[in-house]
Amino acid sequence: MCGIVGYAGKDNAKNIVINGLKRLEYRGYDSAGVAFIDSGKLKVYKKSGRIRNLEFELNRDLSLPQVAIGHTRWATHGEPNDINAHPHTDCTGKIAVVHNGIIENFTKLKKELELKGHTFKSKTDTEVIAHLIEEEIKTGKDLFKAVLSAARKLKGSFAVAVIYEKEPDKIVCLRKDSPLVIGVGEGENFLASDVPAFLSYTNRVIFLDDNECAIITADKVNVFDLNGNIVTKEIKQIPWSIAQAEKGGYKHFMIKEIYEQPKAVADTISGKLSMFAGQKAALLKAFNKIQIVACGTSYHAGLVGKFFIESLAAIPVSVDYASEYRYRNPIIDKNTLIVAISQSGETADTLAAVRLAKERGAKVVAICNVIGSTITREADYTIYTHAGPEISVASTKAFTTQLAALFLFAVEAARIREKISPSEEERLLKALSEIPSKMKAFLDKESKNKTVHNIALEFYNSQDALYLGRFVNYPIALEGALKLKEISYIHAEGYPAGEMKHGPIALIDEKMPVVVITPKDRVYEKMVSNIEEAKARKGKVIAVTNPNCTEVKKLADYTIEIAETEELLYPFLTVVPLQLFAYHIADFLGYDVDQPRNLAKSVTVE
Ligand code: F6R
């Protein structure tokens, strides 16, 4: 997610802004930039890649500006490169803008501005803001009034900071649906998307609310509404340490990312309109089999996706570990659609599977979280998940957003192939749209009553664990087991519950936690029998179930209740307690949850 930093004071503004950007690195980014005014001239430095690339260039510039703005970019419009990096400037090169969020009406605004003679340098939505402000300044307005007028033309969510060569002592900023916070110092003031950017200088902050604008100079912070009326704001004292604040107050990125899932899934669902534009509809009609390729957690999402696609669109789906797919002889023809799922878009095995499939004539759809990553560049089409940067190695929000993308894909394929009625489609999409609030309700309740936390406290000394599920929750058993083993180093197995009697039942004794995933669905009675079998061997049963599942509640040693939903959608809700269970166990054991041993976030080697 992008980060904004601004400084007005007496010190070297470019160093302070660079340090602030480094503090926001945890948000993830693909490029960075800084703008400042030196001896009456606006200067802009921006570079794709790490902040140190930018710093290297900046260090060669010996100016000592006292006002600067900076930005780390997580690409949304336009690939990550130097040109698309912020700050963006107007035609005169006197106005520089940094921006977080999305300008929804940018295409229309851009056309209008081009008709007026403006030339655009980048592919970003942000650049329209600089040109809009330029237009307003042309009419004789000062920077502040120009920003207000421009803001009234923007639709979408944005946090914006602007500097202007002719008013070199100030930053003008504004906020709508994207965070912006002002740090109040002595003879210096700060601006950022998140407090850690300036927490080492001041902990006195003003949180801007939506539709508020501010003028920041070294000595003053004035906040206004969008009509230019002054707003009196309270200065708050932040009690956070820098380390905590970087994770938004959470102890680890993993727990933060677990709690971000309602928003991440909602964002992915709301991004659906752009998913199937144009030729994709024809493509969805033409193929007659789908092969999903992925690794790790993304593979588990693929297994759930098989249920979605086969149940709704009646297309046969195979799901392969990408590392296996490439070494067998997959039967691929022009009517085969490959769906490659990858959070990072850089996983070497998945990429190799994509290349193999393309060589053999298949079309490839990528489901990916990272804009411009290699897999998206090589795929024919990409469906982006909108999880935001996932920093913890153990994948959580990427998984549930992949499920959202797969479900939308399945519904779309079913509609195009006339396998579902409009009313059924409406019912399914409505059920999906209710998932984020159901996830949130669960997480809010967990924050208060700590059910999963307390169960984890009982089991963190276990040597092994068994996870069982059937139907669409069988992949969730695999994912629950993967989460536990990768961060807590406890041996865990996930199984389809029906397979238990063919071997794994031999493992169960009074020391074995058996996690059963059993909402009220078509296999509920079968799962109840499996729980009986586990109890008969004295296993300790932890059930993830619905409040009305009385049989399960009677039998299980511990129950975790999740909301009811369409049976295909249960994985969204059942996986969350399993993520939390693994997280708390690893945390109780004192492990570095975000950086488990031997694992990397992006596996770019075979
Ligand atoms: C597990 C985990 C990994 C990844 C796998 C694929 O928590 O994060 O198993 O899911 O390495 O990575 P992507 O999705 O980036 O291809």
Coordinates of C-alpha atoms and ligand atoms in Angstrom, one line a residue:
M1 CA 0.0 0.0 0.0
C2 CA 1.4 3.4 -0.9
G3 CA 2.8 5.7 1.8
I4 CA 3.0 9.5 1.9
V5 CA 5.5 11.5 3.9
G6 CA 5.9 15.3 4.2
Y7 CA 8.0 17.7 6.2
A8 CA 8.1 21.5 6.7
G9 CA 10.7 22.8 9.2
K10 CA 14.3 23.9 9.6
D11 CA 16.1 20.6 9.0
N12 CA 17.1 18.9 5.8
A13 CA 13.7 18.0 4.6
K14 CA 14.8 15.4 2.0
N15 CA 16.6 13.3 4.7
I16 CA 13.6 13.5 7.0
V17 CA 11.3 12.4 4.3
I18 CA 13.5 9.6 3.2
N19 CA 13.7 8.3 6.8
G20 CA 10.0 8.6 7.0
L21 CA 9.6 6.5 3.8
K22 CA 11.8 3.9 5.3
R23 CA 9.6 3.7 8.3
L24 CA 6.6 3.0 6.0
E25 CA 8.5 0.2 4.1
Y26 CA 6.5 -2.4 6.0
R27 CA 3.4 -1.4 3.9
G28 CA 5.2 -2.8 0.9
Y29 CA 6.0 -0.8 -2.2
D30 CA 7.5 -1.0 -5.7
S31 CA 8.9 2.4 -6.2
A32 CA 9.6 5.6 -4.3
G33 CA 10.1 9.3 -4.9
V34 CA 10.7 12.7 -3.3
A35 CA 10.0 16.3 -4.4
F36 CA 11.3 19.5 -2.8
I37 CA 12.0 23.1 -3.7
D38 CA 15.6 24.2 -3.9
S39 CA 16.5 27.9 -4.6
G40 CA 13.0 28.5 -6.0
K41 CA 13.0 25.5 -8.3
L42 CA 11.0 22.3 -7.9
K43 CA 13.1 19.2 -8.0
V44 CA 11.7 15.6 -8.3
Y45 CA 13.6 12.4 -7.8
K46 CA 11.9 9.0 -8.2
K47 CA 13.0 5.5 -8.7
S48 CA 11.4 2.0 -9.1
G49 CA 12.6 -0.6 -6.6
R50 CA 14.0 -0.1 -3.1
I51 CA 14.2 3.2 -1.3
R52 CA 18.0 2.9 -1.3
N53 CA 18.0 3.4 -5.1
L54 CA 16.3 6.7 -4.6
E55 CA 18.5 7.6 -1.7
F56 CA 21.6 7.0 -3.8
E57 CA 20.4 9.6 -6.4
L58 CA 19.3 12.0 -3.7
N59 CA 22.6 11.9 -1.9
R60 CA 24.3 13.4 -5.0
D61 CA 22.0 16.4 -4.7
L62 CA 23.6 18.7 -2.2
S63 CA 20.6 21.1 -1.7
L64 CA 19.2 21.5 1.8
P65 CA 15.5 22.0 1.3
Q66 CA 13.2 22.8 4.3
V67 CA 10.0 21.5 2.7
A68 CA 9.6 18.1 1.0
I69 CA 7.1 15.5 0.1
G70 CA 7.8 11.8 -0.5
H71 CA 6.0 8.7 -1.5
T72 CA 6.3 4.9 -1.7
R73 CA 4.1 3.4 -4.4
W74 CA 2.2 0.1 -4.6
A75 CA 1.1 0.1 -8.2
T76 CA -2.5 0.3 -9.1
H77 CA -2.6 2.2 -12.4
G78 CA 0.4 1.6 -14.6
E79 CA 3.3 -0.7 -14.0
P80 CA 5.9 -0.1 -11.4
N81 CA 8.6 2.0 -13.1
D82 CA 10.4 5.3 -12.6
I83 CA 7.9 7.3 -14.7
N84 CA 4.8 6.0 -12.9
A85 CA 6.5 6.5 -9.5
H86 CA 5.3 9.6 -7.5
P87 CA 5.6 12.6 -7.2
H88 CA 3.8 13.6 -10.4
T89 CA 4.1 17.0 -11.9
D90 CA 1.9 19.3 -14.0
C91 CA 2.9 20.6 -17.5
T92 CA 4.9 23.5 -16.1
G93 CA 6.9 21.3 -13.7
K94 CA 6.1 23.7 -10.8
I95 CA 3.5 21.6 -9.0
A96 CA 4.3 18.2 -7.5
V97 CA 1.7 15.7 -6.1
V98 CA 1.8 12.5 -4.2
H99 CA -1.3 10.4 -3.8
N100 CA -2.6 7.3 -2.1
G101 CA -5.9 5.6 -3.2
I102 CA -7.7 5.5 -6.5
I103 CA -9.2 8.4 -8.6
E104 CA -12.2 6.6 -10.1
N105 CA -13.0 9.2 -12.7
F106 CA -9.4 9.7 -13.9
T107 CA -10.0 8.5 -17.5
K108 CA -12.7 11.1 -18.0
L109 CA -10.7 13.9 -16.3
K110 CA -7.6 12.9 -18.3
K111 CA -9.5 13.2 -21.6
E112 CA -10.8 16.6 -20.6
L113 CA -7.4 17.8 -19.6
E114 CA -5.8 16.5 -22.8
L115 CA -8.4 18.4 -24.8
K116 CA -7.3 21.5 -23.0
G117 CA -3.7 20.8 -24.1
H118 CA -2.2 19.0 -21.1
T119 CA 0.4 16.4 -21.8
F120 CA 0.6 13.4 -19.5
K121 CA 3.9 11.6 -18.8
S122 CA 2.7 8.6 -16.8
K123 CA 0.0 6.0 -16.8
T124 CA -1.2 6.8 -13.3
D125 CA -4.5 8.2 -12.1
T126 CA -2.5 10.5 -9.9
E127 CA -1.1 12.7 -12.6
V128 CA -4.6 14.2 -13.3
I129 CA -4.5 15.9 -9.9
A130 CA -1.3 17.8 -10.8
H131 CA -2.9 19.0 -14.1
L132 CA -6.2 19.9 -12.5
I133 CA -4.4 22.0 -9.9
E134 CA -2.4 23.6 -12.7
E135 CA -5.7 24.5 -14.5
E136 CA -7.0 26.1 -11.3
I137 CA -3.8 28.1 -10.7
K138 CA -4.1 29.4 -14.2
T139 CA -7.3 31.1 -13.1
G140 CA -5.4 33.1 -10.5
K141 CA -6.0 30.9 -7.4
D142 CA -3.4 30.3 -4.8
L143 CA -2.2 26.7 -4.2
F144 CA -4.7 26.1 -1.3
K145 CA -7.7 27.3 -3.3
A146 CA -6.6 25.5 -6.4
V147 CA -6.3 22.2 -4.4
L148 CA -9.8 22.7 -3.0
S149 CA -11.3 23.3 -6.4
A150 CA -9.4 20.3 -7.9
A151 CA -10.6 18.1 -5.1
R152 CA -14.2 18.8 -5.8
K153 CA -13.7 17.3 -9.3
L154 CA -12.2 14.0 -8.0
K155 CA -14.2 10.9 -7.3
G156 CA -12.8 7.9 -5.4
S157 CA -10.6 7.6 -2.4
F158 CA -7.5 9.7 -2.0
A159 CA -4.9 11.2 0.3
V160 CA -3.0 13.8 -1.5
A161 CA 0.0 16.1 -0.7
V162 CA 1.1 18.9 -2.9
I163 CA 3.9 21.4 -3.1
Y164 CA 4.2 24.4 -5.5
E165 CA 7.4 26.2 -6.6
K166 CA 5.8 29.6 -6.2
E167 CA 4.7 29.0 -2.6
P168 CA 7.8 27.2 -1.4
D169 CA 7.1 27.2 2.4
K170 CA 4.0 25.0 2.5
I171 CA 2.5 21.6 1.9
V172 CA -1.2 21.5 1.1
C173 CA -2.8 18.1 1.8
L174 CA -6.3 16.6 1.8
R175 CA -7.9 13.4 2.7
K176 CA -10.9 11.3 1.6
D177 CA -11.1 7.6 2.5
S178 CA -7.4 7.2 2.7
P179 CA -5.4 7.8 5.8
L180 CA -3.4 11.0 6.5
V181 CA -2.0 12.1 9.8
I182 CA -0.2 15.3 10.7
G183 CA 2.7 15.3 13.2
V184 CA 3.0 18.5 15.2
G185 CA 6.5 19.5 16.3
E186 CA 8.4 22.6 17.6
G187 CA 9.2 24.8 14.6
E188 CA 8.6 21.8 12.3
N189 CA 5.6 19.8 11.2
F190 CA 5.1 16.5 9.5
L191 CA 2.6 14.6 7.4
A192 CA 2.3 10.9 6.7
S193 CA 0.0 8.1 5.9
D194 CA 0.9 6.4 9.1
V195 CA 2.4 7.7 12.4
P196 CA 5.6 5.6 12.4
A197 CA 6.9 7.9 9.6
F198 CA 7.5 10.7 12.0
L199 CA 7.2 9.0 15.4
S200 CA 10.9 9.5 16.2
Y201 CA 10.4 13.3 16.0
T202 CA 7.0 13.8 17.6
N203 CA 4.1 11.8 19.0
R204 CA 1.7 14.8 18.9
V205 CA -0.7 14.2 16.0
I206 CA -3.7 15.5 14.2
F207 CA -5.7 12.8 12.4
L208 CA -7.3 14.3 9.3
D209 CA -10.9 13.2 8.8
D210 CA -12.5 12.6 5.4
N211 CA -13.0 15.7 3.3
E212 CA -10.5 17.7 5.3
C213 CA -7.6 19.7 3.9
A214 CA -4.6 21.2 5.6
I215 CA -1.9 23.8 5.1
I216 CA 1.3 22.8 6.7
T217 CA 4.3 25.1 7.2
A218 CA 7.2 25.0 9.7
D219 CA 5.3 27.0 12.2
K220 CA 1.7 26.3 11.6
V221 CA -0.9 23.6 10.8
N222 CA -4.3 24.9 9.7
V223 CA -7.1 22.4 8.9
F224 CA -10.1 23.3 6.7
D225 CA -13.2 21.6 5.3
L226 CA -13.5 21.4 1.5
N227 CA -15.3 24.7 1.5
G228 CA -12.3 26.4 3.0
N229 CA -13.8 26.9 6.5
I230 CA -11.3 26.4 9.3
V231 CA -11.8 23.3 11.4
T232 CA -10.6 23.1 15.0
K233 CA -8.7 19.8 15.5
E234 CA -7.6 18.1 18.7
I235 CA -3.9 17.3 19.0
K236 CA -3.6 13.7 20.3
Q237 CA -0.6 12.1 22.0
I238 CA 0.3 8.7 20.6
P239 CA 1.5 6.2 23.3
W240 CA 3.0 3.7 20.7
S241 CA 6.6 2.6 20.4
I242 CA 7.9 2.8 16.8
A243 CA 8.1 -1.0 16.6
Q244 CA 4.5 -1.4 17.5
A245 CA 3.2 1.4 15.3
E246 CA 4.8 0.0 12.2
K247 CA 2.5 -2.9 12.6
G248 CA -0.4 -0.7 13.3
G249 CA -0.4 -1.7 16.9
Y250 CA -0.3 -5.4 16.2
K251 CA 2.4 -7.6 17.6
H252 CA 3.2 -9.2 14.2
F253 CA 2.3 -8.6 10.6
M254 CA 0.6 -12.0 10.5
I255 CA -2.0 -11.1 13.1
K256 CA -2.5 -7.7 11.5
E257 CA -3.0 -9.4 8.2
I258 CA -5.5 -11.9 9.6
Y259 CA -7.5 -8.9 10.9
E260 CA -7.2 -7.1 7.6
Q261 CA -9.1 -9.9 5.8
P262 CA -12.6 -8.4 5.9
K263 CA -11.4 -5.4 4.1
A264 CA -9.1 -7.3 1.7
V265 CA -11.9 -9.6 0.7
A266 CA -14.3 -6.7 0.3
D267 CA -11.8 -4.9 -1.8
T268 CA -11.3 -7.9 -4.0
I269 CA -15.0 -8.4 -4.5
S270 CA -15.5 -4.7 -5.4
G271 CA -12.7 -5.0 -7.9
K272 CA -14.7 -7.6 -9.8
L273 CA -16.1 -5.4 -12.5
S274 CA -12.7 -5.0 -14.1
M275 CA -12.0 -8.7 -14.0
F276 CA -13.9 -10.0 -17.0
A277 CA -13.9 -7.1 -19.4
G278 CA -13.6 -7.7 -23.1
Q279 CA -12.3 -10.9 -24.6
K280 CA -12.4 -12.8 -21.4
A281 CA -16.1 -13.6 -21.8
A282 CA -15.4 -15.3 -25.2
L283 CA -12.5 -17.2 -23.6
L284 CA -14.7 -18.4 -20.7
K285 CA -17.1 -19.9 -23.3
A286 CA -14.5 -21.6 -25.5
F287 CA -12.5 -23.9 -23.2
N288 CA -13.7 -27.2 -21.9
K289 CA -11.3 -28.0 -19.1
I290 CA -9.4 -26.0 -16.5
Q291 CA -6.0 -26.8 -15.0
I292 CA -5.2 -24.9 -11.8
V293 CA -1.5 -24.6 -11.0
A294 CA -0.1 -23.1 -7.8
C295 CA 2.1 -23.8 -4.7
G296 CA 1.6 -23.9 -1.0
T297 CA -1.3 -21.8 0.3
S298 CA -2.2 -20.7 -3.2
Y299 CA -2.5 -24.4 -4.1
H300 CA -5.0 -24.8 -1.3
A301 CA -7.0 -21.9 -2.7
G302 CA -6.9 -23.7 -6.0
L303 CA -8.4 -26.9 -4.4
V304 CA -11.3 -24.8 -3.0
G305 CA -11.6 -23.2 -6.5
K306 CA -12.1 -26.6 -8.0
F307 CA -15.3 -27.0 -5.9
F308 CA -16.5 -23.5 -6.9
I309 CA -15.9 -24.0 -10.6
E310 CA -17.2 -27.6 -10.9
S311 CA -20.2 -26.9 -8.7
L312 CA -21.3 -23.7 -10.4
A313 CA -19.9 -23.8 -14.0
A314 CA -19.8 -27.6 -14.5
I315 CA -16.3 -27.5 -16.1
P316 CA -13.9 -30.2 -15.1
V317 CA -11.0 -28.9 -13.1
S318 CA -7.7 -30.4 -12.1
V319 CA -5.5 -28.8 -9.5
D320 CA -1.7 -29.4 -9.6
Y321 CA 1.2 -28.4 -7.5
A322 CA 3.1 -26.3 -10.1
S323 CA 6.2 -28.2 -9.2
E324 CA 4.6 -31.5 -10.2
Y325 CA 2.7 -30.2 -13.2
R326 CA 5.8 -29.3 -15.0
Y327 CA 7.4 -32.7 -14.7
R328 CA 4.4 -34.8 -15.7
N329 CA 3.0 -34.7 -19.2
P330 CA -0.1 -32.6 -18.7
I331 CA -2.6 -33.0 -21.5
I332 CA -3.0 -29.4 -22.8
D333 CA -4.7 -28.2 -25.9
K334 CA -6.2 -24.9 -27.1
N335 CA -9.4 -25.6 -25.2
T336 CA -7.6 -25.9 -21.9
L337 CA -7.5 -22.9 -19.7
I338 CA -4.7 -22.7 -17.1
V339 CA -5.4 -20.8 -14.0
A340 CA -2.2 -19.9 -12.2
I341 CA -2.6 -18.7 -8.6
S342 CA 0.2 -16.8 -6.9
Q343 CA 0.2 -14.1 -4.3
S344 CA 3.7 -12.8 -5.3
G345 CA 3.5 -13.6 -9.0
E346 CA 7.1 -14.6 -8.8
T347 CA 7.0 -18.2 -7.6
A348 CA 9.5 -20.0 -9.9
D349 CA 7.5 -23.3 -10.1
T350 CA 4.2 -21.6 -10.9
L351 CA 6.0 -19.4 -13.5
A352 CA 7.5 -22.5 -15.1
A353 CA 4.1 -24.2 -15.2
V354 CA 2.7 -21.1 -16.9
R355 CA 5.5 -21.2 -19.5
L356 CA 5.0 -24.9 -20.2
A357 CA 1.2 -24.4 -20.7
K358 CA 1.7 -21.5 -23.0
E359 CA 4.3 -23.3 -25.1
R360 CA 1.7 -26.0 -25.6
G361 CA -1.0 -23.6 -26.8
A362 CA -3.1 -23.0 -23.7
K363 CA -4.4 -19.7 -22.5
V364 CA -3.4 -18.6 -19.0
V365 CA -5.4 -16.6 -16.5
A366 CA -3.3 -15.5 -13.5
I367 CA -4.9 -14.8 -10.1
C368 CA -2.3 -12.6 -8.4
N369 CA -1.8 -9.9 -5.8
V370 CA 1.2 -8.1 -7.1
I371 CA 0.7 -5.7 -10.0
G372 CA 3.2 -6.1 -12.8
S373 CA 4.8 -9.3 -11.4
T374 CA 6.3 -11.8 -13.8
I375 CA 3.4 -14.2 -13.8
T376 CA 0.9 -11.4 -14.6
R377 CA 3.2 -10.2 -17.4
E378 CA 3.3 -13.7 -19.0
A379 CA -0.3 -14.7 -18.5
D380 CA -2.9 -13.8 -21.1
Y381 CA -5.2 -12.3 -18.5
T382 CA -4.9 -11.4 -14.8
I383 CA -7.5 -11.3 -12.1
Y384 CA -6.0 -9.1 -9.3
T385 CA -6.7 -9.8 -5.7
H386 CA -6.7 -6.7 -3.6
A387 CA -5.1 -8.0 -0.4
G388 CA -2.6 -5.1 -0.3
P389 CA 0.9 -6.0 0.6
E390 CA 1.2 -9.3 2.5
I391 CA 4.4 -9.0 4.6
S392 CA 4.2 -12.0 6.9
V393 CA 5.6 -15.1 5.3
A394 CA 2.6 -17.1 6.4
S395 CA 0.0 -16.3 3.9
T396 CA -3.5 -15.4 5.3
K397 CA -5.3 -12.5 3.5
A398 CA -3.8 -13.5 0.2
F399 CA -5.6 -16.8 0.6
T400 CA -9.0 -15.5 1.4
T401 CA -8.8 -12.9 -1.4
Q402 CA -7.8 -15.7 -3.8
L403 CA -10.9 -17.5 -2.8
A404 CA -12.9 -14.4 -3.5
A405 CA -11.4 -14.1 -7.0
L406 CA -12.0 -17.8 -7.7
F407 CA -15.6 -17.6 -6.6
L408 CA -16.2 -14.6 -8.8
F409 CA -14.5 -16.4 -11.7
A410 CA -16.7 -19.5 -11.1
V411 CA -19.9 -17.4 -11.0
E412 CA -18.9 -15.5 -14.1
A413 CA -18.0 -18.7 -16.0
A414 CA -21.4 -20.3 -14.9
R415 CA -23.3 -17.2 -16.1
I416 CA -21.5 -17.1 -19.5
R417 CA -22.1 -20.8 -20.0
E418 CA -25.7 -20.5 -18.8
K419 CA -25.3 -22.9 -15.9
I420 CA -26.9 -20.6 -13.4
S421 CA -30.1 -18.5 -13.5
P422 CA -29.9 -14.8 -12.9
S423 CA -31.6 -15.3 -9.5
E424 CA -29.1 -17.9 -8.5
E425 CA -26.3 -15.6 -9.5
E426 CA -27.8 -12.8 -7.5
R427 CA -28.2 -15.1 -4.4
L428 CA -24.5 -16.3 -4.7
L429 CA -23.1 -12.8 -5.1
K430 CA -25.2 -11.5 -2.2
A431 CA -23.9 -14.3 0.0
L432 CA -20.3 -13.5 -1.1
S433 CA -20.8 -9.8 -0.4
E434 CA -21.9 -10.7 3.2
I435 CA -18.6 -12.6 3.9
P436 CA -16.5 -9.6 4.9
S437 CA -18.9 -8.5 7.6
K438 CA -19.2 -12.1 8.9
M439 CA -15.4 -12.4 9.0
K440 CA -15.3 -9.1 10.8
A441 CA -17.9 -10.1 13.4
F442 CA -15.9 -13.3 14.1
L443 CA -12.7 -11.3 14.5
D444 CA -14.3 -8.7 16.7
K445 CA -15.8 -11.4 18.9
E446 CA -12.4 -13.1 19.1
S447 CA -10.7 -9.9 20.2
K448 CA -13.2 -9.8 23.2
N449 CA -13.7 -13.4 24.2
K450 CA -10.3 -14.9 23.0
T451 CA -11.8 -18.3 22.3
V452 CA -9.2 -19.4 19.8
H453 CA -6.4 -17.8 21.8
N454 CA -7.4 -19.8 24.9
I455 CA -7.7 -23.1 23.0
A456 CA -4.2 -22.5 21.6
L457 CA -3.0 -22.0 25.2
E458 CA -4.1 -25.6 25.9
F459 CA -2.3 -27.1 22.9
Y460 CA 0.9 -25.2 22.3
N461 CA 3.0 -28.0 23.7
S462 CA 1.6 -30.6 21.3
Q463 CA 3.9 -32.6 19.2
D464 CA 1.4 -33.3 16.4
A465 CA -2.0 -32.2 15.2
L466 CA -4.5 -33.7 12.8
Y467 CA -6.9 -31.5 10.7
L468 CA -10.0 -33.1 9.2
G469 CA -12.5 -31.7 6.8
R470 CA -14.7 -32.9 3.9
F471 CA -16.1 -31.4 0.7
V472 CA -15.1 -27.7 0.4
N473 CA -13.5 -27.7 3.8
Y474 CA -11.1 -30.5 3.0
P475 CA -8.6 -28.0 1.5
I476 CA -9.1 -25.9 4.6
A477 CA -7.9 -28.9 6.7
L478 CA -4.7 -28.8 4.5
E479 CA -4.3 -25.1 4.9
G480 CA -4.9 -25.2 8.7
A481 CA -2.2 -27.9 9.0
L482 CA 0.2 -25.9 6.7
K483 CA -0.2 -22.8 8.8
L484 CA 0.5 -24.6 12.0
K485 CA 3.6 -26.4 10.8
E486 CA 5.2 -23.5 9.0
I487 CA 5.2 -21.1 11.9
S488 CA 5.1 -23.3 15.0
Y489 CA 7.2 -26.2 13.7
I490 CA 4.6 -28.6 15.1
H491 CA 4.0 -31.6 12.9
A492 CA 0.5 -31.4 11.4
E493 CA -1.4 -33.4 8.9
G494 CA -4.5 -32.3 7.0
Y495 CA -6.8 -35.1 5.7
P496 CA -10.2 -35.5 4.0
A497 CA -12.1 -36.8 7.1
G498 CA -13.3 -39.9 5.1
E499 CA -9.7 -41.0 4.7
M500 CA -9.1 -41.1 8.4
K501 CA -10.1 -44.7 8.8
H502 CA -7.6 -45.7 6.0
G503 CA -4.6 -44.8 8.1
P504 CA -4.3 -41.6 10.1
I505 CA -6.7 -42.8 12.7
A506 CA -3.8 -44.9 14.0
L507 CA -2.2 -41.6 15.2
I508 CA -5.0 -40.6 17.5
D509 CA -4.5 -40.9 21.2
E510 CA -5.3 -38.7 24.2
K511 CA -2.4 -36.3 23.4
M512 CA -3.5 -35.7 19.8
P513 CA -5.4 -32.5 19.0
V514 CA -7.9 -33.2 16.2
V515 CA -9.2 -30.1 14.5
V516 CA -12.4 -30.8 12.7
I517 CA -14.0 -28.4 10.3
T518 CA -17.7 -29.1 10.3
P519 CA -20.2 -26.4 9.5
K520 CA -23.8 -27.4 8.7
D521 CA -23.3 -28.6 5.2
R522 CA -24.0 -31.6 3.0
V523 CA -21.3 -33.7 4.8
Y524 CA -22.3 -32.6 8.4
E525 CA -23.6 -36.0 9.5
K526 CA -20.5 -37.7 8.1
M527 CA -18.3 -35.3 10.0
V528 CA -20.2 -36.1 13.2
S529 CA -19.4 -39.8 12.8
N530 CA -15.7 -38.9 12.3
I531 CA -15.7 -36.9 15.5
E532 CA -17.3 -39.9 17.3
E533 CA -14.4 -42.1 15.9
A534 CA -11.8 -39.6 17.1
K535 CA -13.4 -39.4 20.5
A536 CA -13.5 -43.2 20.8
R537 CA -9.7 -43.0 20.5
K538 CA -9.6 -40.3 23.2
G539 CA -8.5 -37.6 20.7
K540 CA -9.0 -34.0 21.8
V541 CA -11.4 -32.6 19.4
I542 CA -11.5 -28.9 18.5
A543 CA -14.4 -28.2 16.2
V544 CA -15.0 -25.3 14.0
T545 CA -18.7 -25.3 13.6
N546 CA -22.0 -23.3 13.5
P547 CA -23.8 -22.2 16.7
N548 CA -26.8 -24.6 15.9
C549 CA -24.6 -27.7 15.5
T550 CA -25.7 -29.3 18.8
E551 CA -24.4 -32.8 18.0
V552 CA -20.9 -31.4 17.4
K553 CA -21.0 -29.2 20.4
K554 CA -21.9 -32.2 22.6
L555 CA -19.1 -34.3 21.3
A556 CA -16.2 -31.9 20.9
D557 CA -13.9 -30.9 23.7
Y558 CA -13.7 -27.3 22.3
T559 CA -15.9 -25.5 19.8
I560 CA -15.2 -22.4 17.8
E561 CA -18.4 -20.9 16.3
I562 CA -18.6 -19.3 12.9
A563 CA -21.5 -17.7 11.1
E564 CA -23.8 -19.5 8.7
T565 CA -23.3 -19.0 5.0
E566 CA -23.8 -20.7 1.6
E567 CA -22.1 -24.1 1.9
L568 CA -19.6 -23.3 -0.9
L569 CA -18.5 -20.2 1.0
Y570 CA -17.7 -21.7 4.3
P571 CA -13.9 -21.8 3.6
F572 CA -13.8 -18.0 4.0
L573 CA -15.0 -18.4 7.5
T574 CA -13.6 -21.7 8.6
V575 CA -10.0 -20.8 7.7
V576 CA -9.9 -17.7 9.9
P577 CA -9.9 -19.5 13.3
L578 CA -7.3 -21.9 12.0
Q579 CA -5.0 -19.0 11.0
L580 CA -5.5 -17.6 14.5
F581 CA -4.9 -21.0 16.2
A582 CA -1.5 -21.4 14.4
Y583 CA -0.6 -17.8 15.1
H584 CA -1.2 -18.0 18.8
I585 CA 0.6 -21.3 19.2
A586 CA 3.7 -19.9 17.4
D587 CA 3.5 -16.8 19.5
F588 CA 3.2 -18.7 22.8
L589 CA 6.2 -20.7 21.7
G590 CA 8.1 -17.5 21.2
Y591 CA 8.9 -17.9 17.5
D592 CA 9.5 -15.2 15.0
V593 CA 6.0 -15.5 13.6
D594 CA 6.5 -13.3 10.5
Q595 CA 9.9 -14.8 9.5
P596 CA 9.7 -18.6 10.1
R597 CA 12.9 -20.5 9.7
N598 CA 13.8 -21.7 6.2
L599 CA 11.0 -19.8 4.5
A600 CA 10.9 -16.8 2.3
K601 CA 7.9 -14.7 1.2
S602 CA 8.6 -15.1 -2.4
V603 CA 10.0 -18.4 -3.6
T604 CA 11.8 -17.4 -6.8
V605 CA 14.0 -20.5 -7.0
E606 CA 12.9 -24.0 -7.9
Ligands
F6R1 C1 2.3 -20.4 3.1 C2 2.9 -19.7 2.1 C3 3.4 -20.4 0.9 C4 3.0 -19.7 -0.4 C5 3.7 -20.3 -1.6 C6 3.2 -19.7 -2.9 O1 1.8 -19.6 4.1 O2 2.9 -18.5 2.1 O3 3.1 -21.7 0.9 O4 1.6 -19.8 -0.5 O5 5.1 -20.1 -1.5 O6 3.5 -18.4 -3.0 P1 2.8 -17.5 -4.1 O7 1.3 -17.5 -3.8 O8 3.4 -16.1 -3.9 O9 3.0 -18.1 -5.4

